[in-house]
Amino acid sequence: MAPKKREREDENSRTSTDLVKQDHDHEMFLQAFEKPTQIYRYLRARSLVSPLFLHRNLLYMRRASARRVKPKVTRVNALLAMAEKKQSDLTNCTPGQYLTISHIGYYVSKDDSPPSSVRVEVSLKKLCHKRRKEGAAPAVTTSFGWTEVVVNPSDASAPPTVPTSCVPAESFSTQNGSGPKTFVLVVRVSPQQGNRENEEPNNKRRKVSRSSSAASSEPLRAELPVTDRAGRCLLTDGEYDVLLTAEPASQPSAAASATPGRPGANSPRKTSWESFDDGKPVPVPLDAFSTAPTLKLRLAWTNQPPQPTVERPRPLQPRDTNQPASAVAKRCGRGTVKKEESSSSANSRESWSVDKDRPPAGAGSPPTPPLILYQFIYGPAARQQTEARQDLLCPWCCLDCGKLYPLLKHLQLCHARFTFCYTPFARGARIDVSLNESYDSSYAGNPLDLTRPPGARCGPGRRTPSTSVLVCRPRRQKPSLAEFQQTETEERMRPFVTGHNRMYHRTATNLAIPPAELGYDSEGEHDHPWLRTKTRRMIYEFSDVNEGEKALMVMWNLHVMKYNFVGDLQMPQALAMFIEQHGATIVNRNLYRNFVLHLASLYDFGVISPGHIHRAIQQFQELVEGDGDLTSTLVNNLLGAAS
Amino acid sequence: MAPSKEKKPSTDWKKWVKFEYMRLRALRRYKRADEIKSAWNENRQLLSDQLLDEDRRQLSCRAVWVAPVEKQLQGKINKMAVADVMCGERRDKHSVPLRMLYQANPLPTMYKWSPIQNNFMVEDETVLHNIPYMGDEVLDKDGSFIEELIKNYDGKVHGDQEPGFIDDEIFVDLVKALIPHQNKDGGDSETDSGDPPQPTMAVFEAISDMFPDRGSPRELKEKYQELIDPQALPPECTPNIDGPSAQSVPREQTMHSFRTLFCRRCYKYDCFLHRLKSYHPGPSTHKRKTPDLPISTEPCGENCYLHLDGERDKIVARLQPTEEEAADRQRKTPKPWSVDSGNEASSEDSNDSVHPETTKSALTGALQGVVTSMDRSRRRTGSGDASTGTAASGVSPDPTVEDEAWTGADQSLFRALHPIFLNNYCAVAQAMISKTCQQVYRFAQEEASNLPAEEHVKDATPPRKKKKKLRLWSVHCRKIQLKKDSSSNHVYNYTPCNHPGQPCDETCSCVGAQNFCEKFCQCSLDCECQNRFPGCRCKAQCNTKQCPCFLAVRECDPDLCRSCGAHHLQVDKIQCKNVSVQRGLHKHLLMAPSDVAGWGIFLEDSAQKNEFISEYCGEVITQDEADRRGKVYDKYMCSFLFNLNNDFVVDATRKGNKIRFANHSINPNCYAKVMMVNGDHRIGIFAKRPIQPGDELFFDYRYGPTEQLKFVGIEREMEFL
């Protein structure tokens, strides 16, 4: 439910430039709030389809959605009493023990030359629960006798007494074995000479009458539902005009019209409550009451069974014609009722004077929900207010929080893209809503999901090691509304995740590193390829160094770079490794004498001793002698140089 | 050629020179443009070829989309994308569930950089290479910035050729273009004898007049001759000693390349870091302390020079007074050489174990035998004298033939080896392979007679009795500490000192810069320098102030500190923790977008307090260069400059390692420390407190390394914490 925004007009700024600026500001304001609102609406819809968690399980929502009725403690001794009490539940819901029906008269149009009186049968039809195999709902009809009703009694010529029928309230009990669902009071009017066949069970009767015998006997009937689906009694005390339909086969629309202003109790199937406030015409054809035959009844709930005939009651006067709408509203939907009440109570200050001294809906539970006002703040000046609302629904989720504290907590935690600041005022609460500038919208899940194409994973893959603290029990403060009051929200704790909860990238290419390759330090080597190329190029660029020297120097440089020798002491070993790895190359590339010169150079710099040189030469020759090809190559090279 | 012309070239000449010069410049421009064009076309052709190939490849293989049949997951509402696919006559309906793509955050900006693990010295850039682009609005707002920048480089911008620009190629072309003009000028004075007419002096006079900074006419003429005929010049480098054109050259020339290019400190040729001339004093001319290879009295083979009459007695007689016992012992227990050729050879062990000649392997002898026989057979074919004898009986070859066989390469190699092995002709012969011991001996005698007296004999000074100087360590360290503390906080770069014959006193450059003398100093060779750092004798990990190296903000020197295991080549054998920078024992770091700004660097594993994280590597530049670069970096609001010492700055902008991404924090978890590592200042980043895996690394940028050094002493550290 989007908050209805109403611009608070600034009366002073009326110039056009100001208006333009104001429009612009307003536009910016709407844009700023639009995106988060859309997101939260989407999230609401998603959580309806596949909820991530249940709001009612949250700690702060616990008191809000707690069951109103405590679970009953069942004792064996109390079982009978409970059963009896249950049985009388419906009876209790009826206003009295007996439903007394006073038949005031049967009105039919004058030109039909009606008989002086008609027979009226009152019966109760119980509609039972529909079983699976049965085509129609089973119905049981109980008749409550016949009465003679005068036709068209005028005020003058009316008989002083009217016949009554009595329906005991026990008949409405739902605890019978068949488990009736609803009750319908059936009023059937037949001419005086009508036969007795109407006393047959109604369901059969109806079926038959629909096909053949409707026209012959001309029984007129009407149905009045006693209870609605929720078991509430619809037949309240009052005078009813029951519209009788001649053909039961056609639609059994029985409309009852009581005193003006009361909407008719219609057939439960076809009708619905309509709200009158918008002035729509009532769809029920009220003019039918003037043409069709009607039966005027007066219903009253009494505690004693009435006399068969009672004194004719005086006709009721229309009540309070000045305010029909409010009276109508009482019979309308609950939502409308609430709204009217809230608006009316908002208008009247007196109703709030009672609550003034009470703390506004904190730990206590005020009997009336406080008035909640959302004020949207954007920039220094742009602020808009919603209408005051009395329900504690979250404006984005429509979640009924029940109380103010859960509402504020819910807003703060579930709608973190906004900041909420709570200010109590006399009649309730004002909540300042502004954009949360420091909202961290970063993705908190597996960082690999962001770069990996979705659905690309097949089989298990390694995740980066990270530890998430799932259970954290900080000392919980007592819930108090004061925590929402300061605007500067205290630094919100980051999620308790330690370890590699992020996506790492290669330094050279900026590509993401899959977790399986994290353990390998790819960029740690001392001889990066480009450095190898660089040293090669630098040596080869010398113009006064001959080819043999260059080749040997490059080979030696690469060797030193690869193993990162650090001290003079490591040089003999470095030489040994060099000979081991590159000895064959030295021979094949005809570099032996250059290698000896290299040894001499190391000696000149004081790095190695003559003993080391001798040892190196010996090792080299041993290596060469181990391989016949190398031996011949070396000999050829040395003699080739001589020739 | 009139003398008046020499004084002042005619206006015609001026005109011609100017005309030809402009023509050549224009020609060159066109040529360059053509080159660029053709290169561009070439690249374009390459690219389009690649595209064509790709197209062809894709067209050749008919791509078929196989839609996997997705099972509808229960309870999930999946939107499906449905497509009708005509498969022959059959029409298939393929559907695939739509999947949500998450929004990926954009990565921070990254400029290209090259990874290095050691510092890299680069030269100062004296010309502005490029005008940094940092968005139009910056340049619009601050127009003076570029001017200021150019002023920093004295107005020199790369590619800006001054009007007087002339190089060798243009010069030669210009002279050639001007030759026809000299006929016009004074045709009768010049006779057309040769086909390529030589330029007269008038040409060079005119050019010299036009470009006075190029030198006098005579110099120009010489230069022209040089450029025209490069063969006339002597070759620049010594010929390859392994090549066919090897010549007999003195030792200095043979060793010249190795000697000038070798870096004593990196053990590399033409290393990346020590590029200044002052870093390389060259090999010391002084006698080394390393002992010579002892001379054996046993002949190495049948061709050994010891078989010659009287030689052996001479040797024995010479060895008798000093090394009689050693020689006796060696004779009694001859150790096979191969046993001792182990890895961990120390420089002082050769006295009692080196006795190579006796154990010369049979294969080496065979090799030499082959060489000698081949030598002999060649000689036989060459001289036609077949009666010299068999291969085995070459005891006393003909001396004339011997001399003939010494090629230039052999001679050069002998000269290189001779100072090393001195009179140990067996060792020389073995190293040379191609010559027998006797041949070497004979040649050596010849050389000795040709050359002035060589110092083949041992030093006159008797071998000093070496006594291990167990100085009081605490006293020594206190002295060092006092010296450091009393001085200002300036830290100067270490340069090896080179003052032969003088002790390291106030005149020594190391003392002046308040650095210790290192093993690279020349002083360390000839005398016990008092300014040398003694190294530590720790048995522990050298990570407390008990260790004098740690205290002096030095890493343990593998050649000085022997007891802590800093000299092991295998890293896992080292128990010393004070060698992390030189061994590159850095932590594994991972790069990710930072929680703070831009990129950040994160630790893969945990780190203890004071544990080494990584070295801060980069280009080593001078302070001046750093000032110039810093101007640009400040404008970018992104600087990787890090003061190394008073002389140099480390700049990780272009080259660096991953730690360059560490961000600044006033409450950091790392600290930086500039350490002396084997003669180089290097920046180590250490953990200031225990760091968890996955934590981002920060250090405080505000402390330059000069201030850093303040904080490493005992009392300073307390202050710091």
Tab-separated table of N, CA, C and O in Angstrom, chain B residues 15-53:
chain	number	residue	atom	x	y	z
B	15	LYS	N	72.898	28.705	-48.601
B	15	LYS	CA	71.603	28.401	-49.181
B	15	LYS	C	71.475	26.905	-49.446
B	15	LYS	O	70.465	26.274	-49.128
B	16	TRP	N	72.551	26.396	-50.050
B	16	TRP	CA	72.513	24.965	-50.403
B	16	TRP	C	72.354	24.090	-49.154
B	16	TRP	O	71.565	23.155	-49.130
B	17	VAL	N	73.160	24.433	-48.188
B	17	VAL	CA	73.091	23.615	-46.968
B	17	VAL	C	71.692	23.658	-46.380
B	17	VAL	O	71.093	22.637	-46.029
B	18	LYS	N	71.166	24.877	-46.330
B	18	LYS	CA	69.830	25.019	-45.744
B	18	LYS	C	68.803	24.244	-46.555
B	18	LYS	O	67.973	23.481	-46.024
B	19	PHE	N	68.910	24.383	-47.858
B	19	PHE	CA	67.953	23.740	-48.748
B	19	PHE	C	68.025	22.223	-48.605
B	19	PHE	O	66.998	21.537	-48.413
B	20	GLU	N	69.261	21.738	-48.676
B	20	GLU	CA	69.410	20.284	-48.605
B	20	GLU	C	68.965	19.754	-47.239
B	20	GLU	O	68.351	18.697	-47.140
B	21	TYR	N	69.298	20.529	-46.243
B	21	TYR	CA	68.913	20.086	-44.901
B	21	TYR	C	67.406	19.987	-44.763
B	21	TYR	O	66.864	18.987	-44.294
B	22	MET	N	66.729	21.025	-45.205
B	22	MET	CA	65.274	20.994	-45.105
B	22	MET	C	64.691	19.872	-45.941
B	22	MET	O	63.745	19.204	-45.540
B	23	ARG	N	65.304	19.664	-47.105
B	23	ARG	CA	64.802	18.603	-47.976
B	23	ARG	C	64.953	17.241	-47.296
B	23	ARG	O	64.031	16.418	-47.291
B	24	LEU	N	66.115	17.066	-46.687
B	24	LEU	CA	66.353	15.780	-46.036
B	24	LEU	C	65.411	15.583	-44.855
B	24	LEU	O	64.886	14.484	-44.630
B	25	ARG	N	65.209	16.651	-44.115
B	25	ARG	CA	64.291	16.537	-42.973
B	25	ARG	C	62.892	16.171	-43.427
B	25	ARG	O	62.230	15.303	-42.854
B	26	ALA	N	62.484	16.858	-44.505
B	26	ALA	CA	61.140	16.588	-45.016
B	26	ALA	C	61.051	15.152	-45.517
B	26	ALA	O	60.074	14.443	-45.246
B	27	LEU	N	62.123	14.767	-46.204
B	27	LEU	CA	62.166	13.404	-46.728
B	27	LEU	C	62.012	12.400	-45.595
B	27	LEU	O	61.282	11.410	-45.690
B	28	ARG	N	62.712	12.721	-44.549
B	28	ARG	CA	62.698	11.817	-43.416
B	28	ARG	C	61.307	11.767	-42.785
B	28	ARG	O	60.823	10.707	-42.394
B	29	ARG	N	60.692	12.925	-42.710
B	29	ARG	CA	59.335	12.961	-42.158
B	29	ARG	C	58.403	12.098	-42.994
B	29	ARG	O	57.608	11.324	-42.475
B	30	TYR	N	58.529	12.282	-44.320
B	30	TYR	CA	57.655	11.491	-45.197
B	30	TYR	C	57.919	10.008	-45.007
B	30	TYR	O	57.000	9.188	-44.973
B	31	LYS	N	59.209	9.714	-44.904
B	31	LYS	CA	59.557	8.318	-44.752
B	31	LYS	C	58.944	7.743	-43.473
B	31	LYS	O	58.380	6.655	-43.448
B	32	ARG	N	59.043	8.559	-42.443
B	32	ARG	CA	58.512	8.110	-41.151
B	32	ARG	C	57.004	7.925	-41.229
B	32	ARG	O	56.455	6.933	-40.736
B	33	ALA	N	56.383	8.891	-41.883
B	33	ALA	CA	54.929	8.775	-42.025
B	33	ALA	C	54.578	7.525	-42.809
B	33	ALA	O	53.627	6.810	-42.477
B	34	ASP	N	55.373	7.269	-43.860
B	34	ASP	CA	55.116	6.066	-44.648
B	34	ASP	C	55.307	4.815	-43.814
B	34	ASP	O	54.534	3.853	-43.910
B	35	GLU	N	56.336	4.854	-42.980
B	35	GLU	CA	56.577	3.693	-42.126
B	35	GLU	C	55.395	3.452	-41.200
B	35	GLU	O	54.921	2.330	-41.046
B	36	ILE	N	54.940	4.543	-40.618
B	36	ILE	CA	53.809	4.398	-39.695
B	36	ILE	C	52.604	3.853	-40.437
B	36	ILE	O	51.905	2.948	-39.975
B	37	LYS	N	52.427	4.418	-41.641
B	37	LYS	CA	51.272	3.983	-42.419
B	37	LYS	C	51.362	2.488	-42.727
B	37	LYS	O	50.396	1.752	-42.583
B	38	SER	N	52.518	2.102	-43.167
B	38	SER	CA	52.646	0.695	-43.565
B	38	SER	C	52.522	-0.214	-42.349
B	38	SER	O	51.932	-1.292	-42.434
B	39	ALA	N	53.076	0.249	-41.213
B	39	ALA	CA	52.944	-0.571	-40.009
B	39	ALA	C	51.491	-0.706	-39.612
B	39	ALA	O	51.014	-1.781	-39.237
B	40	TRP	N	50.792	0.406	-39.740
B	40	TRP	CA	49.378	0.377	-39.391
B	40	TRP	C	48.626	-0.572	-40.312
B	40	TRP	O	47.805	-1.386	-39.885
B	41	ASN	N	48.962	-0.469	-41.596
B	41	ASN	CA	48.287	-1.343	-42.550
B	41	ASN	C	48.604	-2.802	-42.276
B	41	ASN	O	47.740	-3.666	-42.389
B	42	GLU	N	49.853	-3.021	-41.906
B	42	GLU	CA	50.261	-4.381	-41.616
B	42	GLU	C	49.443	-4.945	-40.449
B	42	GLU	O	48.899	-6.049	-40.519
B	43	ASN	N	49.370	-4.151	-39.400
B	43	ASN	CA	48.607	-4.594	-38.238
B	43	ASN	C	47.149	-4.821	-38.582
B	43	ASN	O	46.528	-5.787	-38.145
B	44	ARG	N	46.648	-3.921	-39.397
B	44	ARG	CA	45.257	-4.045	-39.771
B	44	ARG	C	45.027	-5.309	-40.580
B	44	ARG	O	44.033	-6.022	-40.390
B	45	GLN	N	45.986	-5.583	-41.442
B	45	GLN	CA	45.878	-6.788	-42.249
B	45	GLN	C	45.903	-8.025	-41.345
B	45	GLN	O	45.099	-8.951	-41.519
B	46	LEU	N	46.791	-7.963	-40.357
B	46	LEU	CA	46.868	-9.079	-39.416
B	46	LEU	C	45.531	-9.297	-38.724
B	46	LEU	O	45.021	-10.415	-38.626
B	47	LEU	N	44.974	-8.194	-38.260
B	47	LEU	CA	43.715	-8.299	-37.522
B	47	LEU	C	42.604	-8.818	-38.407
B	47	LEU	O	41.834	-9.699	-38.025
B	48	SER	N	42.542	-8.268	-39.614
B	48	SER	CA	41.443	-8.702	-40.479
B	48	SER	C	41.634	-10.159	-40.885
B	48	SER	O	40.659	-10.889	-41.049
B	49	ASP	N	42.869	-10.565	-41.024
B	49	ASP	CA	43.113	-11.977	-41.307
B	49	ASP	C	42.606	-12.847	-40.167
B	49	ASP	O	41.956	-13.873	-40.385
B	50	GLN	N	42.913	-12.388	-38.968
B	50	GLN	CA	42.450	-13.157	-37.822
B	50	GLN	C	40.930	-13.228	-37.786
B	50	GLN	O	40.339	-14.281	-37.520
B	51	LEU	N	40.317	-12.101	-38.093
B	51	LEU	CA	38.857	-12.083	-38.092
B	51	LEU	C	38.303	-13.014	-39.159
B	51	LEU	O	37.333	-13.739	-38.938
B	52	LEU	N	38.949	-12.974	-40.301
B	52	LEU	CA	38.498	-13.837	-41.388
B	52	LEU	C	38.613	-15.304	-40.993
B	52	LEU	O	37.708	-16.097	-41.232
B	53	ASP	N	39.736	-15.610	-40.386
B	53	ASP	CA	39.946	-16.989	-39.941
B	53	ASP	C	38.843	-17.411	-38.987
B	53	ASP	O	38.284	-18.509	-39.094
